[in-house]
Amino acid sequence: MAGETDFLKPHGTDLLESFVDPVVIHHPRGHTIPRLDDKGLETMLSFLEKIQKEVANQEGEEKCLEEAP
């Protein structure tokens, strides 16, 4: 999340360059987590579902490796 008036915004913007395909939700406030509008909520839920699937896949792969002879 990136607040337009957040005093840490420049650092967060620089940090984005460290990620491949980052998900960013912009909001008009400062260094806070605001209530999300419908679009922001949809973006956040989509991101969380993606992470949940990746974790489940990783756990499945690890389980297969443990069971392999």
GROMACS .gro file of C-alpha atoms in nm:
model
   69
    1MET     CA    1   0.000   0.000   0.000
    2ALA     CA    2   0.125   0.343  -0.085
    3GLY     CA    3  -0.020   0.657   0.068
    4GLU     CA    4   0.013   0.968  -0.144
    5THR     CA    5   0.110   1.179   0.160
    6ASP     CA    6   0.313   0.908   0.336
    7PHE     CA    7   0.649   1.044   0.453
    8LEU     CA    8   0.803   0.706   0.358
    9LYS     CA    9   0.661   0.707   0.004
   10PRO     CA   10   0.997   0.781  -0.168
   11HIS     CA   11   1.158   0.484   0.008
   12GLY     CA   12   0.866   0.257  -0.077
   13THR     CA   13   0.880   0.365  -0.440
   14ASP     CA   14   1.251   0.279  -0.452
   15LEU     CA   15   1.182  -0.056  -0.286
   16LEU     CA   16   0.932  -0.150  -0.558
   17GLU     CA   17   1.222  -0.187  -0.800
   18SER     CA   18   1.339  -0.487  -0.593
   19PHE     CA   19   1.030  -0.691  -0.680
   20VAL     CA   20   0.918  -0.872  -0.993
   21ASP     CA   21   0.561  -0.768  -1.076
   22PRO     CA   22   0.472  -0.596  -0.744
   23VAL     CA   23   0.110  -0.542  -0.640
   24VAL     CA   24   0.056  -0.185  -0.520
   25ILE     CA   25  -0.262  -0.028  -0.386
   26HIS     CA   26  -0.247   0.351  -0.383
   27HIS     CA   27  -0.453   0.560  -0.144
   28PRO     CA   28  -0.478   0.935  -0.079
   29ARG     CA   29  -0.378   0.925   0.288
   30GLY     CA   30  -0.049   0.908   0.475
   31HIS     CA   31   0.136   0.633   0.664
   32THR     CA   32  -0.174   0.430   0.747
   33ILE     CA   33  -0.380   0.139   0.621
   34PRO     CA   34  -0.708   0.290   0.505
   35ARG     CA   35  -1.044   0.131   0.442
   36LEU     CA   36  -1.030  -0.007   0.091
   37ASP     CA   37  -1.276   0.083  -0.182
   38ASP     CA   38  -1.416  -0.196  -0.400
   39LYS     CA   39  -1.126  -0.185  -0.646
   40GLY     CA   40  -0.862  -0.186  -0.371
   41LEU     CA   41  -1.037  -0.470  -0.189
   42GLU     CA   42  -1.054  -0.674  -0.511
   43THR     CA   43  -0.682  -0.617  -0.571
   44MET     CA   44  -0.593  -0.716  -0.215
   45LEU     CA   45  -0.806  -1.032  -0.220
   46SER     CA   46  -0.664  -1.134  -0.557
   47PHE     CA   47  -0.310  -1.090  -0.421
   48LEU     CA   48  -0.386  -1.293  -0.109
   49GLU     CA   49  -0.542  -1.574  -0.313
   50LYS     CA   50  -0.235  -1.583  -0.538
   51ILE     CA   51  -0.003  -1.611  -0.236
   52GLN     CA   52  -0.223  -1.877  -0.078
   53LYS     CA   53  -0.206  -2.089  -0.396
   54GLU     CA   54   0.172  -2.048  -0.419
   55VAL     CA   55   0.217  -2.156  -0.056
   56ALA     CA   56  -0.011  -2.458  -0.107
   57ASN     CA   57   0.182  -2.559  -0.420
   58GLN     CA   58   0.514  -2.524  -0.239
   59GLU     CA   59   0.390  -2.731   0.055
   60GLY     CA   60   0.267  -2.999  -0.188
   61GLU     CA   61   0.606  -3.014  -0.359
   62GLU     CA   62   0.784  -3.043  -0.024
   63LYS     CA   63   0.552  -3.325   0.083
   64CYS     CA   64   0.624  -3.513  -0.242
   65LEU     CA   65   0.998  -3.479  -0.180
   66GLU     CA   66   0.960  -3.613   0.174
   67GLU     CA   67   0.764  -3.916   0.051
   68ALA     CA   68   1.005  -3.998  -0.232
   69PRO     CA   69   1.223  -4.305  -0.169
   0.00000   0.00000   0.00000
